[in-house]
Coordinates of C-alpha atoms in Angstrom, one line a residue:
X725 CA -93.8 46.5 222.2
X726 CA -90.9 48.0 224.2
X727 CA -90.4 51.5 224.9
X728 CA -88.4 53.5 222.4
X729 CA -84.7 53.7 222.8
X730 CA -83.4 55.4 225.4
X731 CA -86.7 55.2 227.7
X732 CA -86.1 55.3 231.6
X733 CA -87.9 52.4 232.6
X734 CA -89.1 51.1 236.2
X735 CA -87.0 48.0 237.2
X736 CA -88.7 44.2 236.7
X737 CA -90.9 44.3 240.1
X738 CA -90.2 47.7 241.8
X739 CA -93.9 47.9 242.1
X740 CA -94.1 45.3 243.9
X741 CA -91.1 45.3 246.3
X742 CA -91.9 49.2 246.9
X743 CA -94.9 50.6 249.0
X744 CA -97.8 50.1 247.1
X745 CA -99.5 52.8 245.0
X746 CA -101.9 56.1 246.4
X747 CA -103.9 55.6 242.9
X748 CA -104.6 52.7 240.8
X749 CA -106.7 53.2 237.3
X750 CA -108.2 50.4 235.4
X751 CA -109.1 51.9 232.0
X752 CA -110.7 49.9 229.4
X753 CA -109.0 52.2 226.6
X754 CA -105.2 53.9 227.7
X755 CA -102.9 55.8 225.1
X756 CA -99.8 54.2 226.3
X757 CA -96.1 53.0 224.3
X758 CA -98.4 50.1 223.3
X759 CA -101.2 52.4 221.4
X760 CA -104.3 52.4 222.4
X761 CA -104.9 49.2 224.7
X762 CA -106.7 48.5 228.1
X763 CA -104.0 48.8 230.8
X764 CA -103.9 49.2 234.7
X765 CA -101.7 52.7 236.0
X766 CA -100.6 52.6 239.3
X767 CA -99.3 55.8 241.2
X768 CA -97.3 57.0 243.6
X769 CA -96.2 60.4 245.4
X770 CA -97.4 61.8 241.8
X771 CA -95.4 59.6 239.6
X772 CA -96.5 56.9 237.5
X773 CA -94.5 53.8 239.2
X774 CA -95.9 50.6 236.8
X775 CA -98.0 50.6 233.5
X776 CA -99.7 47.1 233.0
X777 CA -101.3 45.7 229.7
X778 CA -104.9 45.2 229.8
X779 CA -106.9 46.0 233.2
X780 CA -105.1 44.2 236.2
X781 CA -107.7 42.3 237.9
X782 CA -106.1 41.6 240.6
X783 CA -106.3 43.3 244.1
X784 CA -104.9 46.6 244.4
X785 CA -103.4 46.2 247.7
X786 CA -103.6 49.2 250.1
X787 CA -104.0 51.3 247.2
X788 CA -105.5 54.2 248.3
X789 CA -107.9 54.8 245.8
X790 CA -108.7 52.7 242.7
X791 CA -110.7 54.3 239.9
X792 CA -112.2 51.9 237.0
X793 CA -112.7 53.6 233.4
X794 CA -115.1 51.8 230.9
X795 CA -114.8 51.5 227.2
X796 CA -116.8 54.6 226.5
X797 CA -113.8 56.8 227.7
X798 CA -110.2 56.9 227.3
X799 CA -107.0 57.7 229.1
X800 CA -104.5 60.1 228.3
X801 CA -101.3 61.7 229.1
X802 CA -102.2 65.5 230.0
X803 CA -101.6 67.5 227.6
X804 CA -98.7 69.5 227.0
X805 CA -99.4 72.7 225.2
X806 CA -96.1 74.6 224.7
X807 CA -97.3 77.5 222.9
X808 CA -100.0 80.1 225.6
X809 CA -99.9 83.8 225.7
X810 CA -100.9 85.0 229.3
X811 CA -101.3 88.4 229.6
X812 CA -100.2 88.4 233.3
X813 CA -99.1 91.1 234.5
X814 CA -100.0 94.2 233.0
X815 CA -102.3 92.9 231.0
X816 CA -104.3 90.6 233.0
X817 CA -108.1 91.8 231.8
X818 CA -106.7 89.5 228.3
X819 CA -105.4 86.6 230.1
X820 CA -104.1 85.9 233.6
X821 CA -102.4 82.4 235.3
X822 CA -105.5 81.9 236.8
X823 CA -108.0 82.1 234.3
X824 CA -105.6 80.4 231.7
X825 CA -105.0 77.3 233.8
X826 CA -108.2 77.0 234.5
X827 CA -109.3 76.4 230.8
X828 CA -105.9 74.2 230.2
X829 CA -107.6 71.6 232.9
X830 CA -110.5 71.6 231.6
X831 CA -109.3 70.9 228.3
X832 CA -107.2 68.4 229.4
X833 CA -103.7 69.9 229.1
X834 CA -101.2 69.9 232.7
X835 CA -98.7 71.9 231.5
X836 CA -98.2 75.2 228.9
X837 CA -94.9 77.0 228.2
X838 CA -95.8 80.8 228.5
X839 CA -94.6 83.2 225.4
X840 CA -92.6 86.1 226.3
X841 CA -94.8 88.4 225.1
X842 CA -98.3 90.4 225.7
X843 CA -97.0 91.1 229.4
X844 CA -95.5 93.9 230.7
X845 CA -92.8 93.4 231.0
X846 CA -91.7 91.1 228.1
X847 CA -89.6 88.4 229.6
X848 CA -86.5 89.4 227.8
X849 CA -83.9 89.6 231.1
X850 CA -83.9 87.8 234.6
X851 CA -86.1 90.5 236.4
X852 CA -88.5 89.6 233.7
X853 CA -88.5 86.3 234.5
X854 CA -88.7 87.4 238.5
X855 CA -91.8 89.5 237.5
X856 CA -93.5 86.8 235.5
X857 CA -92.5 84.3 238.7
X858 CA -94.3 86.0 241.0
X859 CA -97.2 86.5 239.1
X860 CA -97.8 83.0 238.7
X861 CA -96.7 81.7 241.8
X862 CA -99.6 80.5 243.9
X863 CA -102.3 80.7 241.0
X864 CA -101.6 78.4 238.6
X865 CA -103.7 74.7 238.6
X866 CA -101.8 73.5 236.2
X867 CA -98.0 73.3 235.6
X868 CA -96.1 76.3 233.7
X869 CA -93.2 76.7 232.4
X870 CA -91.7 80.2 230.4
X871 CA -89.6 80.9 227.4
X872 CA -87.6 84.0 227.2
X873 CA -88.0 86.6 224.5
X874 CA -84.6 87.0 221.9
X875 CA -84.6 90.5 220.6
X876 CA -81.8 93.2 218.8
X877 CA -80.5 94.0 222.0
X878 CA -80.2 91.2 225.0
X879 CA -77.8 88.7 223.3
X880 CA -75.9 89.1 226.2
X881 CA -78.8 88.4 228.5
X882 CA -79.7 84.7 226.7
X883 CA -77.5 82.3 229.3
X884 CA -78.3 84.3 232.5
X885 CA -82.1 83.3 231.5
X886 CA -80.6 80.2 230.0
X887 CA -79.3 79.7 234.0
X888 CA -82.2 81.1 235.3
X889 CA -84.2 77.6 233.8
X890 CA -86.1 79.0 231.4
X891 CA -87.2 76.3 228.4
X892 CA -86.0 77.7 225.4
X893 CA -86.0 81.2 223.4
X894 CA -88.6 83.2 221.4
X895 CA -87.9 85.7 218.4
X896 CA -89.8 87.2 216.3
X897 CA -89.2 88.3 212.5
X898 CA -91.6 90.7 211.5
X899 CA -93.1 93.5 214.3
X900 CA -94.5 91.9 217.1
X901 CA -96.9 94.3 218.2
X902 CA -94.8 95.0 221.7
X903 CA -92.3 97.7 221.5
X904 CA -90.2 95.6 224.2
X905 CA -89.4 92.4 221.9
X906 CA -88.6 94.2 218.3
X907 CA -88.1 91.5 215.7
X908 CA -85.0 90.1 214.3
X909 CA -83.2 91.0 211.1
X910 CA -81.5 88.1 209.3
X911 CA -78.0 89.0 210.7
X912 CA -79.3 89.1 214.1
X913 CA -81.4 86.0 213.4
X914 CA -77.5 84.4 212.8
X915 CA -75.9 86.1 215.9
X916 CA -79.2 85.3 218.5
X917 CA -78.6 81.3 217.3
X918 CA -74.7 81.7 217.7
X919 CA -74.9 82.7 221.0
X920 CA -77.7 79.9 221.6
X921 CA -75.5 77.4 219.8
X922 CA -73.0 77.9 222.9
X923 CA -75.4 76.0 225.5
X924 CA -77.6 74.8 223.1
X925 CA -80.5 76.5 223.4
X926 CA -83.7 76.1 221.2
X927 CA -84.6 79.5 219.3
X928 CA -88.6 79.2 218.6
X929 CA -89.0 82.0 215.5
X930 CA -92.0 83.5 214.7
X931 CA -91.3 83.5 211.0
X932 CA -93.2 85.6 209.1
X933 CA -90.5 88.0 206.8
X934 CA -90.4 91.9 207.6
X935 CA -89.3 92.4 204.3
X936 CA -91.6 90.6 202.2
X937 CA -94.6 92.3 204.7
X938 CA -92.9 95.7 203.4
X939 CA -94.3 95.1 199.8
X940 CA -97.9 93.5 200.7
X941 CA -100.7 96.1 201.0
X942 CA -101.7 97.3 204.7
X943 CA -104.9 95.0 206.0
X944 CA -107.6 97.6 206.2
X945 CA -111.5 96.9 206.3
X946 CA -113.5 94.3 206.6
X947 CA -113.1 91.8 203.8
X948 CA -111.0 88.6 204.9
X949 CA -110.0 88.7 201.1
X950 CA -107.8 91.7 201.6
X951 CA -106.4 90.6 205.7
X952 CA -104.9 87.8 203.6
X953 CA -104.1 89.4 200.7
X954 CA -102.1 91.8 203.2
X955 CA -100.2 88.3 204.6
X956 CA -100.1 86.0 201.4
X957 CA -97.6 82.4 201.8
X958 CA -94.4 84.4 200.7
X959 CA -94.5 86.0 203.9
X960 CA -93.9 82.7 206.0
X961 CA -92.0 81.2 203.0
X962 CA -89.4 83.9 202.8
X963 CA -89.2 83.7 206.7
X964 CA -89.0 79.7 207.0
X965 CA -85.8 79.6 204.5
X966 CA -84.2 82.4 206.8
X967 CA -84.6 80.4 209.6
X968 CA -83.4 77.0 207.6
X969 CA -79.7 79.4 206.6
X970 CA -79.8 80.3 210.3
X971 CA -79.4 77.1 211.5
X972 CA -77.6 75.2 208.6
X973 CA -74.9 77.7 209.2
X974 CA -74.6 77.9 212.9
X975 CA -75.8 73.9 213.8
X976 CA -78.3 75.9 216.1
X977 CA -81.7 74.3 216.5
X978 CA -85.2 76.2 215.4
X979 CA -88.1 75.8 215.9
X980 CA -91.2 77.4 214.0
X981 CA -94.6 78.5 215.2
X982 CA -97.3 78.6 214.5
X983 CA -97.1 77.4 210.7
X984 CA -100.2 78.3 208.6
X985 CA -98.3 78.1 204.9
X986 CA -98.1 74.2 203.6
X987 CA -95.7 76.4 200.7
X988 CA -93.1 75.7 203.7
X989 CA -93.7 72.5 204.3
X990 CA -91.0 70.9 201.5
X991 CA -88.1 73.6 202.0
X992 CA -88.2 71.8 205.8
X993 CA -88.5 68.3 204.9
X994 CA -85.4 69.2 202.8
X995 CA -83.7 70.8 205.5
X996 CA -83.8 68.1 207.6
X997 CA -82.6 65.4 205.4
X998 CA -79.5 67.6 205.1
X999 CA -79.1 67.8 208.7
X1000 CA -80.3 71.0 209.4
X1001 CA -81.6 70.5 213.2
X1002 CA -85.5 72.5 212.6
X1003 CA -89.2 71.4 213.9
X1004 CA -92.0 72.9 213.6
X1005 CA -95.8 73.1 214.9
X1006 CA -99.2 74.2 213.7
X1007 CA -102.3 75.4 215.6
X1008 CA -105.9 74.1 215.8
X1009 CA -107.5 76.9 213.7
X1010 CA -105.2 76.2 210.7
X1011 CA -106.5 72.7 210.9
X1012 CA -109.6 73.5 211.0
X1013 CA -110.7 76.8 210.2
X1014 CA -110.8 78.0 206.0
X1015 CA -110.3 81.0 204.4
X1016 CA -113.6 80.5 202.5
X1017 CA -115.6 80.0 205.6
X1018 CA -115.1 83.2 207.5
X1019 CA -117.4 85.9 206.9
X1020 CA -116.4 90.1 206.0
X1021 CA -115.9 91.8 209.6
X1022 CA -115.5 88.4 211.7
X1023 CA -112.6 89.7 213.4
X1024 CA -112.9 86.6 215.5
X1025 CA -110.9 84.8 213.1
X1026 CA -108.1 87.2 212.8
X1027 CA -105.0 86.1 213.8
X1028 CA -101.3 86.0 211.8
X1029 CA -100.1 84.6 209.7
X1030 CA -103.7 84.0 208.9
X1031 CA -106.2 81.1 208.0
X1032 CA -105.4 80.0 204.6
X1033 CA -107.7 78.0 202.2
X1034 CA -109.2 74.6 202.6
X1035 CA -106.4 72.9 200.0
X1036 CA -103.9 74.7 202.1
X1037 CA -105.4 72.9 205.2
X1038 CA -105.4 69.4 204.0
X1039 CA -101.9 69.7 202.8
X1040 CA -101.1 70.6 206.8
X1041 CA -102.8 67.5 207.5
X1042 CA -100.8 65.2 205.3
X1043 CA -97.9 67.3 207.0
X1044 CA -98.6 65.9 210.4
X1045 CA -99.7 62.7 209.5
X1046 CA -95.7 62.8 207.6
X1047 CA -94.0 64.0 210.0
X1048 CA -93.1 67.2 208.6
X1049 CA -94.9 69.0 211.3
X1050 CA -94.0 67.7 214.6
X1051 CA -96.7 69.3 216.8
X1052 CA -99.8 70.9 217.3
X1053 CA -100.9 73.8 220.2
X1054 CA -103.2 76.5 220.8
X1055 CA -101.2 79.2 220.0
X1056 CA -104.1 81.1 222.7
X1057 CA -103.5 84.6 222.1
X1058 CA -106.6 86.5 223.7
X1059 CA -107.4 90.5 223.9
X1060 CA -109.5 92.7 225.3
X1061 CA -112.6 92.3 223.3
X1062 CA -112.7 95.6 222.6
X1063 CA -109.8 95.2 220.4
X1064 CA -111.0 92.8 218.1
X1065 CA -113.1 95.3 217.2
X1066 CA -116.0 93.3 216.5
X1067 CA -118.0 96.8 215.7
X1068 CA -116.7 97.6 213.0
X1069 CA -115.4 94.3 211.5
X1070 CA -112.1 95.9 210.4
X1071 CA -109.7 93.4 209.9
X1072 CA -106.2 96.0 209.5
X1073 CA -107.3 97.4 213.2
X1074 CA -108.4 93.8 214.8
X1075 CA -105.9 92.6 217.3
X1076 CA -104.4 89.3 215.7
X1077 CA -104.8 86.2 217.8
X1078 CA -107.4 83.7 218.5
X1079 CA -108.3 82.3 221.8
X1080 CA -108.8 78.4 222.1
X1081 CA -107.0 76.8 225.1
X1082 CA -109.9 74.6 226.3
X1083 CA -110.9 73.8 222.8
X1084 CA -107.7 72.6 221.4
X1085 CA -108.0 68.5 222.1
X1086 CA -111.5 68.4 221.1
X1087 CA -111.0 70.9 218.0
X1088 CA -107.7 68.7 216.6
X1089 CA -109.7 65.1 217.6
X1090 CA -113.0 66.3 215.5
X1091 CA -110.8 67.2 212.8
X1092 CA -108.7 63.6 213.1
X1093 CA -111.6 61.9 213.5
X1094 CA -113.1 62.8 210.2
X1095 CA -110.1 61.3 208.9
X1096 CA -109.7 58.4 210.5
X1097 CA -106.7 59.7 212.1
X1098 CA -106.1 57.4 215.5
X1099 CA -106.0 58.9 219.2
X1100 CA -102.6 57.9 219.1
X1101 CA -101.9 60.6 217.0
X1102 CA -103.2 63.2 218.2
X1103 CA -101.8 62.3 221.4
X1104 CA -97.7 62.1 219.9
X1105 CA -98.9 65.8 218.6
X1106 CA -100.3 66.8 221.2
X1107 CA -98.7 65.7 224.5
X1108 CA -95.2 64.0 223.8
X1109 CA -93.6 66.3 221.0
X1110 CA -94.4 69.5 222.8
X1111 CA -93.0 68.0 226.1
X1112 CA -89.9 66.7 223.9
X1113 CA -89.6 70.5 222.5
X1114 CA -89.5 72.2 225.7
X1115 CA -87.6 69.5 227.5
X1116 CA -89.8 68.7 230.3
X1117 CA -88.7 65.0 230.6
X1118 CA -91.3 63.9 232.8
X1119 CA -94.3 65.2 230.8
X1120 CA -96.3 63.8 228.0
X1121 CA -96.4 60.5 228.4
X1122 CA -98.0 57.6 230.5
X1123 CA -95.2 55.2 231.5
X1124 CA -93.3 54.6 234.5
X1125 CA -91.4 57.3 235.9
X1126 CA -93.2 59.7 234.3
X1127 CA -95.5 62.4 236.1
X1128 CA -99.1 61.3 236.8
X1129 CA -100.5 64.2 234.5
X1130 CA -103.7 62.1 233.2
X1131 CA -106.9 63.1 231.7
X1132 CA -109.7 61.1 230.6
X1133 CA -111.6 61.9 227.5
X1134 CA -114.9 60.3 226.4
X1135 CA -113.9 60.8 222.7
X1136 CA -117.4 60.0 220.9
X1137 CA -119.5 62.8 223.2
X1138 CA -119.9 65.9 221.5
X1139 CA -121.0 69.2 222.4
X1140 CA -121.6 72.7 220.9
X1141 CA -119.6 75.3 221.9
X1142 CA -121.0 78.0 224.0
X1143 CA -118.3 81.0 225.1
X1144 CA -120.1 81.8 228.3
X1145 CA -119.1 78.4 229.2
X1146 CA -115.3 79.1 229.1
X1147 CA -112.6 79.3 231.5
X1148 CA -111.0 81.5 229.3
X1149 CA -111.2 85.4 230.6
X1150 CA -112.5 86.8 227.3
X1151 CA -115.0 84.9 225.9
X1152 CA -114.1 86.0 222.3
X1153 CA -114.1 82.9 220.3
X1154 CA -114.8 81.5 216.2
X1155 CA -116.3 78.2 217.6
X1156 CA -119.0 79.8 219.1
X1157 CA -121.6 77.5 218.0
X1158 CA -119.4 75.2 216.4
X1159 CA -120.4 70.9 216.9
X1160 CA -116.9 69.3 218.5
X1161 CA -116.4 66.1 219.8
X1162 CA -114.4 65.0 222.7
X1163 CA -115.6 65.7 226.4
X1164 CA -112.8 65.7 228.8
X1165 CA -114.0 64.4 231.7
X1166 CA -111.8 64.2 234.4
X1167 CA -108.2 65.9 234.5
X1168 CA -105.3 65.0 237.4
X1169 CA -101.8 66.9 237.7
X1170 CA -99.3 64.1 239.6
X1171 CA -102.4 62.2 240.7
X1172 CA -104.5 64.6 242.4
X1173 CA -107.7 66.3 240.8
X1174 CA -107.7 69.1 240.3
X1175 CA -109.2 71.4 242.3
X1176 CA -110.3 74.6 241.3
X1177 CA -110.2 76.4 245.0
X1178 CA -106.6 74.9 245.5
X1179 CA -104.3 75.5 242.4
X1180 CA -101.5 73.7 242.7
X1181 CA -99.6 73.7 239.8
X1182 CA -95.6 74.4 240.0
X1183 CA -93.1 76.2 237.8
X1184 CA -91.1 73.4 236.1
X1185 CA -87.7 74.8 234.7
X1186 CA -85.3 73.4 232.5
X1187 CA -83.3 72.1 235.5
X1188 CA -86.4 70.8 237.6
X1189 CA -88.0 68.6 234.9
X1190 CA -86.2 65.6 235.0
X1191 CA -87.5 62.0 234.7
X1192 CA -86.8 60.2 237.7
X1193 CA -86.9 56.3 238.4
X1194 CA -90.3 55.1 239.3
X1195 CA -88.6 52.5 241.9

């Protein structure tokens, strides 16, 4: 098989002619362009320079390290998880860069895109950005990259950040919870993708309508019943055929998160057989997490729009496995855990989010594995189509020219979830307990380990990300 259309590849024989390789891997089992085959990686200065079908046995030269993977493991592309609230700074005690990163590389993902909200400040201008730099300068072990926040009032401000190299834009439609990024109303929805339209720009929309939320009863108490009675499908609905208007009428592209409501799921497949230019993504808990599962006053499980019902579930499934759904990440939102409110179990005062960073790969593979669902799937979902969304060019896969972010995953280990035992910094989770399976093993970020006491993760931006020739 050939790489798709348009692939940079290595010239016939650079690998020979150049230096050879600092890292050579043998792996029985590699998710490469060819699926799931044995295949021989070579490395060098961090970039994948050759990709050969089934294990080379040959010598590896004055490779400086050659590592040899049996069949009980495979290799993959790190992940690329493009949707990670980090709390850092001024909310650090919910999530900070290092804490965050830590649990990405142990779950096997080498890059995250932060969201522009749950910091202070919210990265909605340049000396956001600045803020949000610093902060994560010199802590990181894994790469990050940052969207910017689209609100009423910083139109003006979206192609400084554009300059600036952030990845793409962020807007909410219903309150965010974060006075500094106010949602969108449908007008303003039009003018933010406009102004994006000039450059460009992808507008990711949290699309759950304002409106429609007005006429739904407050979530109070601690029945789940009544948290998603308070958030029913019409919400997101109501929200996703804004978005569709949006960009039929500007040529803009949108992206929506988070998507919990299969209800949408048609009115997008629609969209984009017209031409509209709209993806979208859902998270690990909508996959597999049910409505009928979660107990009164598990606050754990709050999050919004909320966990639907099991039929709702398999319908995102046969989304995915479509292609109406393009991708699949954590959406990690963590708190204090004092304001989940655990105590009292009430679901209208619980902060909404749910905290799964390290547990998304082996969370999505249990769930694909039930259904027979390939590796290779999970991988497109899980790697390449959010490194496509935020354009990082080099990321998400493994071929030649591309960055040496690799993990190895022995896919038929399980484990049982045990919160002390997560990077995370609040150990506040709904899998406590739960039976996964899927053990990374081993993570590198451009061919190095990674190594807790030395983080060295960069900053990619959306002029720093490009693929270069693995000559």
């Amino acid at each position: 098989m050939s790489p798709p259309s348009g692939t940079p590849a290595a010239p016939p024989g650079a690998a020979v002619r150049s230096r050879p390789p600092d890292l050579v891997i043998r792996a029985s089992r590699a998710v490469t362009d060819h699926g799931e085959v044995p295949a021989t990686v070579s490395v060098r200065d961090g970039r994948i320079v050759a990709v050969e079908v089934l294990p080379s046995r040959a010598p590896a030269g004055a490779a400086a390290q050659v590592i040899e993977l049996g069949p009980d493991v495979v290799l993959l592309p790190g992940l690329v998880d493009s949707h990670v609230h980090i709390g850092e700074p001024g909310h650090t005690d919910w999530e900070g860069f290092d804490t965050a990163t830590r649990a990405a590389a142990a779950g096997g993902i080498t890059t995250l895109v932060d969201m522009p909200v749950d910091s202070v400040p919210a990265t909605v201008d340049v000396a956001a950005l600045e803020v949000k730099r610093a902060a994560a300068t010199g802590r990181c072990h894994v790469d990050v990259g940052f969207w910017a926040g689209v609100t009423p009032g910083n139109t003006g401000e979206l192609e400084a950040l554009h300059r600036a190299g952030v990845l793409g834009f962020k807007c909410f439609l219903a309150d965010s919870g974060a006075p500094d990024l106010p949602p969108l109303s449908p007008a303003g929805l039009v003018t933010a993708m406009r102004a994006l339209r000039r450059f460009d720009g992808v507008l990711l929309v949290h699309a759950e309508s304002d409106a429609e939320l007005a006429d739904c009863p407050a979530p109070r108490g601690r029945r789940y019943a009544d948290f998603l009675d308070s958030r029913p499908a019409r919400v997101e609905e109501a929200a996703v055929a804004a978005v569709i208007e949006a960009a039929r009428v500007t040529g803009a592209r949108a992206h929506i998160v988070h998507l919990s409501g299969a209800g949408a799921l048609p009115p997008i497949a629609a969209a984009r057989r017209d031409g509209v230019r709209i993806t979208a993504e859902t998270c690990p808990h909508y996959l597999s997490l049910t409505a009928g599962e979660i107990p009164d006053g598990a606050t754990e499980f709050a999050c919004c729009p909320p966990i639907r019902d099991a039929a709702n579930r398999e319908l995102l499934w046969s989304g995915l496995s479509g292609g109406v759904l393009d991708l699949v990440v954590s959406d990690h939102s963590p708190c204090a855990a004092e304001l989940k409110h655990r105590d009292t179990g009430d679901f209208g005062a619980a902060w909404g989010g749910i905290s799964s960073l390290q547990l998304a790969l082996p969370i999505v593979w249990t769930e694909a594995r039930r259904r027979g669902i390939p590796l290779t799937d999970v991988v497109r979902w899980m790697s390449e189509r959010p490194a496509r969304l935020a354009g990082l060019a080099a990321k998400g896969r493994i071929a030649p020219g591309y960055d040496a972010d690799l993990c190895v995953l022995a896919p038929d280990e399980g484990f049982t979830v045990r919160p002390e035992e997560l990077h995370h910094r609040q150990p506040v989770t709904p899998y406590a307990g739960r039976h996964l399976y899927g053990v990374v093993r081993r993570t590198w970020l451009r061919g190095r380990d990674i190594d807790p006491a030395h983080p060295a993760g960069r900053l990619p931006t959306r002029t720093a990300n490009r693929l270069e020739d693995a000559s």
